[in-house]
PDB file of C-alpha atoms in Angstrom:
ATOM      1  CA  MET A  27     -78.315  17.202 -46.618  1.00  0.00           C
ATOM      2  CA  ILE A  28     -74.979  18.801 -47.639  1.00  0.00           C
ATOM      3  CA  LEU A  29     -74.784  21.192 -44.807  1.00  0.00           C
ATOM      4  CA  SER A  30     -75.388  18.233 -42.613  1.00  0.00           C
ATOM      5  CA  PHE A  31     -72.533  16.423 -44.127  1.00  0.00           C
ATOM      6  CA  ILE A  32     -70.152  19.425 -44.151  1.00  0.00           C
ATOM      7  CA  GLY A  33     -70.928  19.531 -40.247  1.00  0.00           C
ATOM      8  CA  VAL A  34     -70.161  15.947 -39.749  1.00  0.00           C
ATOM      9  CA  VAL A  35     -67.137  16.322 -41.522  1.00  0.00           C
ATOM     10  CA  LEU A  36     -65.980  18.981 -39.358  1.00  0.00           C
ATOM     11  CA  LEU A  37     -67.245  17.321 -36.046  1.00  0.00           C
ATOM     12  CA  ILE A  38     -65.001  14.350 -37.115  1.00  0.00           C
ATOM     13  CA  VAL A  39     -62.058  16.403 -37.817  1.00  0.00           C
ATOM     14  CA  GLY A  40     -62.458  18.450 -34.508  1.00  0.00           C
ATOM     15  CA  ALA A  41     -63.029  15.064 -32.772  1.00  0.00           C
ATOM     16  CA  VAL A  42     -59.434  13.802 -33.894  1.00  0.00           C
ATOM     17  CA  CYS A  43     -58.121  17.084 -32.931  1.00  0.00           C
ATOM     18  CA  ASP A  44     -59.391  17.016 -29.568  1.00  0.00           C
ATOM     19  CA  ILE A  45     -58.315  13.675 -28.870  1.00  0.00           C
ATOM     20  CA  PHE A  46     -54.530  14.681 -30.106  1.00  0.00           C
ATOM     21  CA  GLY A  47     -54.741  18.016 -27.984  1.00  0.00           C
ATOM     22  CA  ALA A  48     -55.565  15.532 -25.034  1.00  0.00           C
ATOM     23  CA  ILE A  49     -52.805  13.245 -25.613  1.00  0.00           C
ATOM     24  CA  GLY A  50     -50.392  15.986 -25.765  1.00  0.00           C
ATOM     25  CA  MET A  51     -51.839  17.622 -22.576  1.00  0.00           C
ATOM     26  CA  HIS A  52     -49.836  14.288 -21.068  1.00  0.00           C
ATOM     27  CA  ARG A  53     -47.519  13.615 -23.313  1.00  0.00           C
ATOM     28  CA  PHE A  54     -45.564  17.283 -23.230  1.00  0.00           C
ATOM     29  CA  GLY A  55     -43.053  17.924 -20.496  1.00  0.00           C
ATOM     30  CA  ASN A  56     -43.601  21.647 -19.332  1.00  0.00           C
ATOM     31  CA  PHE A  57     -46.511  24.367 -19.148  1.00  0.00           C
ATOM     32  CA  TYR A  58     -45.696  26.002 -22.407  1.00  0.00           C
ATOM     33  CA  LEU A  59     -45.791  22.989 -24.399  1.00  0.00           C
ATOM     34  CA  ARG A  60     -48.867  21.833 -22.660  1.00  0.00           C
ATOM     35  CA  LEU A  61     -50.385  25.471 -23.683  1.00  0.00           C
ATOM     36  CA  HIS A  62     -49.520  24.540 -27.489  1.00  0.00           C
ATOM     37  CA  ALA A  63     -51.692  21.356 -27.088  1.00  0.00           C
ATOM     38  CA  ALA A  64     -54.420  22.989 -25.247  1.00  0.00           C
ATOM     39  CA  THR A  65     -54.555  25.366 -28.210  1.00  0.00           C
ATOM     40  CA  VAL A  66     -54.455  22.429 -30.819  1.00  0.00           C
ATOM     41  CA  GLY A  67     -57.207  21.314 -28.969  1.00  0.00           C
ATOM     42  CA  THR A  68     -59.548  24.363 -28.492  1.00  0.00           C
ATOM     43  CA  VAL A  69     -59.184  26.259 -31.846  1.00  0.00           C
ATOM     44  CA  GLY A  70     -58.885  22.674 -33.960  1.00  0.00           C
ATOM     45  CA  GLY A  71     -61.215  20.705 -31.624  1.00  0.00           C
ATOM     46  CA  LYS A  72     -63.667  22.951 -30.555  1.00  0.00           C
ATOM     47  CA  PHE A  73     -63.937  26.008 -33.188  1.00  0.00           C
ATOM     48  CA  TYR A  74     -64.592  23.746 -36.024  1.00  0.00           C
ATOM     49  CA  PRO A  75     -67.104  21.230 -34.139  1.00  0.00           C
ATOM     50  CA  PHE A  76     -69.085  24.423 -33.098  1.00  0.00           C
ATOM     51  CA  LEU A  77     -69.447  25.460 -37.010  1.00  0.00           C
ATOM     52  CA  GLY A  78     -70.131  21.721 -37.479  1.00  0.00           C
ATOM     53  CA  ALA A  79     -73.027  21.519 -34.941  1.00  0.00           C
ATOM     54  CA  GLY A  80     -74.134  25.053 -36.243  1.00  0.00           C
ATOM     55  CA  LEU A  81     -74.378  23.621 -39.629  1.00  0.00           C
ATOM     56  CA  ILE A  82     -76.290  20.573 -38.561  1.00  0.00           C
ATOM     57  CA  ALA A  83     -78.711  22.380 -36.641  1.00  0.00           C
ATOM     58  CA  LEU A  84     -79.338  24.949 -39.707  1.00  0.00           C
ATOM     59  CA  ASP A  85     -80.274  22.047 -41.916  1.00  0.00           C
ATOM     60  CA  ARG A  86     -82.495  20.577 -39.553  1.00  0.00           C
ATOM     61  CA  GLY A  87     -84.564  23.735 -38.964  1.00  0.00           C
ATOM     62  CA  LEU A  88     -83.105  24.637 -35.350  1.00  0.00           C
ATOM     63  CA  LEU A  89     -82.281  28.171 -35.687  1.00  0.00           C
ATOM     64  CA  PRO A  90     -81.692  29.009 -32.247  1.00  0.00           C
ATOM     65  CA  VAL A  91     -79.142  26.049 -31.703  1.00  0.00           C
ATOM     66  CA  ALA A  92     -77.300  27.384 -34.867  1.00  0.00           C
ATOM     67  CA  GLY A  93     -77.498  30.701 -33.552  1.00  0.00           C
ATOM     68  CA  VAL A  94     -75.641  29.668 -30.179  1.00  0.00           C
ATOM     69  CA  ALA A  95     -73.239  27.459 -31.964  1.00  0.00           C
ATOM     70  CA  PHE A  96     -72.187  30.302 -34.404  1.00  0.00           C
ATOM     71  CA  LEU A  97     -72.108  33.126 -31.611  1.00  0.00           C
ATOM     72  CA  SER A  98     -70.217  30.587 -29.426  1.00  0.00           C
ATOM     73  CA  ALA A  99     -67.821  29.505 -32.237  1.00  0.00           C
ATOM     74  CA  PHE A 100     -66.814  33.245 -32.934  1.00  0.00           C
ATOM     75  CA  THR A 101     -66.464  34.214 -29.355  1.00  0.00           C
ATOM     76  CA  LEU A 102     -64.305  30.915 -28.959  1.00  0.00           C
ATOM     77  CA  LEU A 103     -62.262  32.166 -31.397  1.00  0.00           C
ATOM     78  CA  ILE A 104     -61.452  35.579 -29.920  1.00  0.00           C
ATOM     79  CA  THR A 105     -61.392  34.585 -26.234  1.00  0.00           C
ATOM     80  CA  THR A 106     -58.922  31.586 -26.575  1.00  0.00           C
ATOM     81  CA  SER A 107     -56.148  33.448 -27.702  1.00  0.00           C
ATOM     82  CA  VAL A 108     -56.519  36.382 -25.448  1.00  0.00           C
ATOM     83  CA  GLY A 109     -56.533  33.436 -22.652  1.00  0.00           C
ATOM     84  CA  SER A 110     -53.543  31.820 -23.998  1.00  0.00           C
ATOM     85  CA  HIS A 111     -51.439  34.858 -23.847  1.00  0.00           C
ATOM     86  CA  ALA A 112     -52.960  35.826 -20.564  1.00  0.00           C
ATOM     87  CA  LEU A 113     -51.704  32.215 -18.951  1.00  0.00           C
ATOM     88  CA  ALA A 114     -48.694  32.417 -20.923  1.00  0.00           C
ATOM     89  CA  TYR A 115     -47.681  36.018 -19.323  1.00  0.00           C
ATOM     90  CA  ALA A 116     -48.942  34.847 -15.688  1.00  0.00           C
ATOM     91  CA  ALA A 117     -46.874  31.682 -16.037  1.00  0.00           C
ATOM     92  CA  GLU A 118     -43.834  33.892 -17.439  1.00  0.00           C
ATOM     93  CA  ARG A 119     -44.218  36.569 -14.463  1.00  0.00           C
ATOM     94  CA  ALA A 120     -44.627  33.325 -11.759  1.00  0.00           C
ATOM     95  CA  GLY A 121     -41.467  31.722 -12.812  1.00  0.00           C
ATOM     96  CA  VAL A 122     -43.550  28.464 -13.400  1.00  0.00           C
ATOM     97  CA  VAL A 123     -40.681  27.209 -16.171  1.00  0.00           C
ATOM     98  CA  LYS A 124     -37.343  28.141 -16.183  1.00  0.00           C
ATOM     99  CA  ILE A 125     -36.113  28.851 -19.536  1.00  0.00           C
ATOM    100  CA  GLU A 126     -32.556  27.448 -20.135  1.00  0.00           C
ATOM    101  CA  HIS A 127     -31.682  28.809 -23.441  1.00  0.00           C
ATOM    102  CA  ASN A 128     -33.221  32.025 -25.062  1.00  0.00           C
ATOM    103  CA  GLU A 129     -32.977  31.181 -28.965  1.00  0.00           C
ATOM    104  CA  LEU A 130     -34.034  34.553 -29.796  1.00  0.00           C
ATOM    105  CA  GLY A 131     -32.311  36.615 -27.503  1.00  0.00           C
ATOM    106  CA  GLY A 132     -28.754  35.180 -28.074  1.00  0.00           C
ATOM    107  CA  ASP A 133     -26.333  33.209 -25.256  1.00  0.00           C
ATOM    108  CA  TRP A 134     -26.731  34.590 -21.624  1.00  0.00           C
ATOM    109  CA  ASP A 135     -23.168  35.199 -21.715  1.00  0.00           C
ATOM    110  CA  ASP A 136     -23.068  37.729 -24.382  1.00  0.00           C
TER     111      ASP A 136
ATOM    112  CA  MET B  14     -79.034   9.956 -42.112  1.00  0.00           C
ATOM    113  CA  PHE B  15     -76.495  10.981 -39.279  1.00  0.00           C
ATOM    114  CA  GLU B  16     -78.642   9.470 -36.215  1.00  0.00           C
ATOM    115  CA  HIS B  17     -75.933   7.475 -35.484  1.00  0.00           C
ATOM    116  CA  THR B  18     -72.869   9.616 -35.981  1.00  0.00           C
ATOM    117  CA  ILE B  19     -73.935  12.095 -33.322  1.00  0.00           C
ATOM    118  CA  PRO B  20     -73.691   9.651 -30.293  1.00  0.00           C
ATOM    119  CA  VAL B  21     -70.535   8.297 -31.388  1.00  0.00           C
ATOM    120  CA  LEU B  22     -69.064  11.915 -31.665  1.00  0.00           C
ATOM    121  CA  ILE B  23     -70.390  12.808 -28.121  1.00  0.00           C
ATOM    122  CA  ALA B  24     -68.767   9.755 -26.673  1.00  0.00           C
ATOM    123  CA  LEU B  25     -65.665  10.660 -28.512  1.00  0.00           C
ATOM    124  CA  TYR B  26     -65.405  14.246 -27.005  1.00  0.00           C
ATOM    125  CA  GLY B  27     -66.443  12.739 -23.673  1.00  0.00           C
ATOM    126  CA  ILE B  28     -63.423  10.548 -23.647  1.00  0.00           C
ATOM    127  CA  ALA B  29     -61.173  13.486 -24.492  1.00  0.00           C
ATOM    128  CA  GLY B  30     -62.969  15.514 -21.764  1.00  0.00           C
ATOM    129  CA  VAL B  31     -61.771  12.651 -19.089  1.00  0.00           C
ATOM    130  CA  VAL B  32     -58.427  12.577 -20.453  1.00  0.00           C
ATOM    131  CA  TYR B  33     -58.525  16.587 -19.964  1.00  0.00           C
ATOM    132  CA  PHE B  34     -59.706  16.204 -16.555  1.00  0.00           C
ATOM    133  CA  ILE B  35     -56.926  13.706 -15.643  1.00  0.00           C
ATOM    134  CA  ARG B  36     -54.586  16.573 -16.261  1.00  0.00           C
ATOM    135  CA  VAL B  37     -56.949  18.700 -13.994  1.00  0.00           C
ATOM    136  CA  LEU B  38     -56.353  16.785 -11.107  1.00  0.00           C
ATOM    137  CA  LEU B  39     -52.454  15.423 -11.735  1.00  0.00           C
ATOM    138  CA  GLY B  40     -51.312  19.076 -12.812  1.00  0.00           C
ATOM    139  CA  PRO B  41     -48.191  20.091 -11.125  1.00  0.00           C
ATOM    140  CA  THR B  42     -49.196  23.749 -10.855  1.00  0.00           C
ATOM    141  CA  VAL B  43     -52.239  25.662 -10.848  1.00  0.00           C
ATOM    142  CA  LEU B  44     -51.544  26.900 -14.370  1.00  0.00           C
ATOM    143  CA  ASP B  45     -52.050  23.420 -15.648  1.00  0.00           C
ATOM    144  CA  SER B  46     -55.002  22.612 -13.594  1.00  0.00           C
ATOM    145  CA  ILE B  47     -56.585  26.109 -15.306  1.00  0.00           C
ATOM    146  CA  LEU B  48     -55.526  25.082 -19.031  1.00  0.00           C
ATOM    147  CA  ALA B  49     -57.036  21.770 -18.593  1.00  0.00           C
ATOM    148  CA  GLY B  50     -60.216  22.936 -17.098  1.00  0.00           C
ATOM    149  CA  ASP B  51     -60.793  25.488 -19.768  1.00  0.00           C
ATOM    150  CA  CYS B  52     -60.700  22.319 -22.335  1.00  0.00           C
ATOM    151  CA  VAL B  53     -62.946  20.622 -20.039  1.00  0.00           C
ATOM    152  CA  SER B  54     -65.722  23.480 -20.198  1.00  0.00           C
ATOM    153  CA  LEU B  55     -65.421  23.673 -23.802  1.00  0.00           C
ATOM    154  CA  ASP B  56     -65.824  20.014 -23.974  1.00  0.00           C
ATOM    155  CA  VAL B  57     -69.036  20.197 -21.919  1.00  0.00           C
ATOM    156  CA  ALA B  58     -70.199  22.811 -23.989  1.00  0.00           C
ATOM    157  CA  LEU B  59     -69.838  21.175 -27.265  1.00  0.00           C
ATOM    158  CA  ILE B  60     -71.487  17.860 -25.763  1.00  0.00           C
ATOM    159  CA  ALA B  61     -74.526  19.949 -24.704  1.00  0.00           C
ATOM    160  CA  LEU B  62     -74.555  21.439 -28.183  1.00  0.00           C
ATOM    161  CA  LEU B  63     -74.514  18.333 -29.886  1.00  0.00           C
ATOM    162  CA  VAL B  64     -77.299  16.773 -27.271  1.00  0.00           C
ATOM    163  CA  ALA B  65     -79.331  19.705 -28.486  1.00  0.00           C
ATOM    164  CA  VAL B  66     -79.052  18.764 -31.862  1.00  0.00           C
ATOM    165  CA  TYR B  67     -80.008  15.375 -31.322  1.00  0.00           C
ATOM    166  CA  TYR B  68     -82.660  15.633 -29.450  1.00  0.00           C
ATOM    167  CA  GLU B  69     -84.062  18.864 -31.305  1.00  0.00           C
ATOM    168  CA  ASN B  70     -84.615  21.022 -28.300  1.00  0.00           C
ATOM    169  CA  ASN B  71     -83.825  24.628 -28.600  1.00  0.00           C
ATOM    170  CA  LEU B  72     -83.568  25.079 -24.648  1.00  0.00           C
ATOM    171  CA  LEU B  73     -80.578  22.513 -24.401  1.00  0.00           C
ATOM    172  CA  ALA B  74     -78.267  24.761 -26.265  1.00  0.00           C
ATOM    173  CA  GLY B  75     -78.811  27.882 -23.868  1.00  0.00           C
ATOM    174  CA  GLY B  76     -75.883  26.706 -21.442  1.00  0.00           C
ATOM    175  CA  ALA B  77     -73.301  26.245 -23.870  1.00  0.00           C
ATOM    176  CA  PHE B  78     -72.478  29.836 -24.629  1.00  0.00           C
ATOM    177  CA  PHE B  79     -72.314  30.627 -20.816  1.00  0.00           C
ATOM    178  CA  LEU B  80     -69.611  27.850 -20.615  1.00  0.00           C
ATOM    179  CA  VAL B  81     -67.567  29.229 -23.092  1.00  0.00           C
ATOM    180  CA  LEU B  82     -67.619  32.445 -21.529  1.00  0.00           C
ATOM    181  CA  TRP B  83     -66.775  30.904 -18.254  1.00  0.00           C
ATOM    182  CA  ALA B  84     -63.394  29.188 -20.007  1.00  0.00           C
ATOM    183  CA  PHE B  85     -62.389  32.840 -20.785  1.00  0.00           C
ATOM    184  CA  VAL B  86     -63.240  34.662 -17.402  1.00  0.00           C
ATOM    185  CA  LEU B  87     -61.440  31.556 -15.403  1.00  0.00           C
ATOM    186  CA  ASP B  88     -58.044  32.242 -17.599  1.00  0.00           C
ATOM    187  CA  VAL B  89     -58.312  36.253 -17.399  1.00  0.00           C
ATOM    188  CA  PHE B  90     -58.993  36.189 -13.375  1.00  0.00           C
ATOM    189  CA  ALA B  91     -56.453  33.533 -12.764  1.00  0.00           C
ATOM    190  CA  SER B  92     -53.734  35.276 -14.606  1.00  0.00           C
ATOM    191  CA  LYS B  93     -54.486  38.441 -12.794  1.00  0.00           C
ATOM    192  CA  TYR B  94     -54.478  36.929  -9.472  1.00  0.00           C
ATOM    193  CA  LEU B  95     -51.337  35.245 -10.357  1.00  0.00           C
ATOM    194  CA  VAL B  96     -49.576  38.310 -11.660  1.00  0.00           C
ATOM    195  CA  LYS B  97     -50.395  40.347  -8.734  1.00  0.00           C
ATOM    196  CA  GLY B  98     -49.149  37.375  -6.613  1.00  0.00           C
ATOM    197  CA  GLU B  99     -52.443  36.888  -4.491  1.00  0.00           C
ATOM    198  CA  VAL B 100     -52.511  33.500  -5.481  1.00  0.00           C
ATOM    199  CA  GLY B 101     -49.301  31.039  -5.526  1.00  0.00           C
ATOM    200  CA  VAL B 102     -48.494  28.673  -8.559  1.00  0.00           C
TER     201      VAL B 102
END
């Protein structure tokens, strides 16, 4: 009972994060900002719901479903950051977005 | 107790997946489409898992893990070929 309640709360939080991420994919202007929105929609909107679905399955006695859910959540937590870094690196190499001002490196005139 | 909550959540995740899929079609660059395609595949994985929980069927959950792995493989291979210059933006 308490596991199902926690799982439903995680699923609702994840749905809110997922919808915000989906809106951000359309509102943000360039690729790097969309990468941020996709990360919100992936970690907040998929990792927590996977845990929530696993908890609900655990409460109902569906042990294979719970195992798949927890394994997927763990895999997602690792692979999302790796994939995001790979995509950002490829975008920088391909010159998708022109950086106008480098905040960390100082002015271009220096 | 939560029998009516899971279909509503499936519908919410489906709506978010449709919004992501619009970005797959509209994406100005290939990278935007790949990024949105990741989110769509993870949404489908989560919906498959929720359907498995709703119908209490263990076999329905098997595809979810492969969809998660597919999203990662899509990222890495697309980035590889973009960096090597074999595929244009």
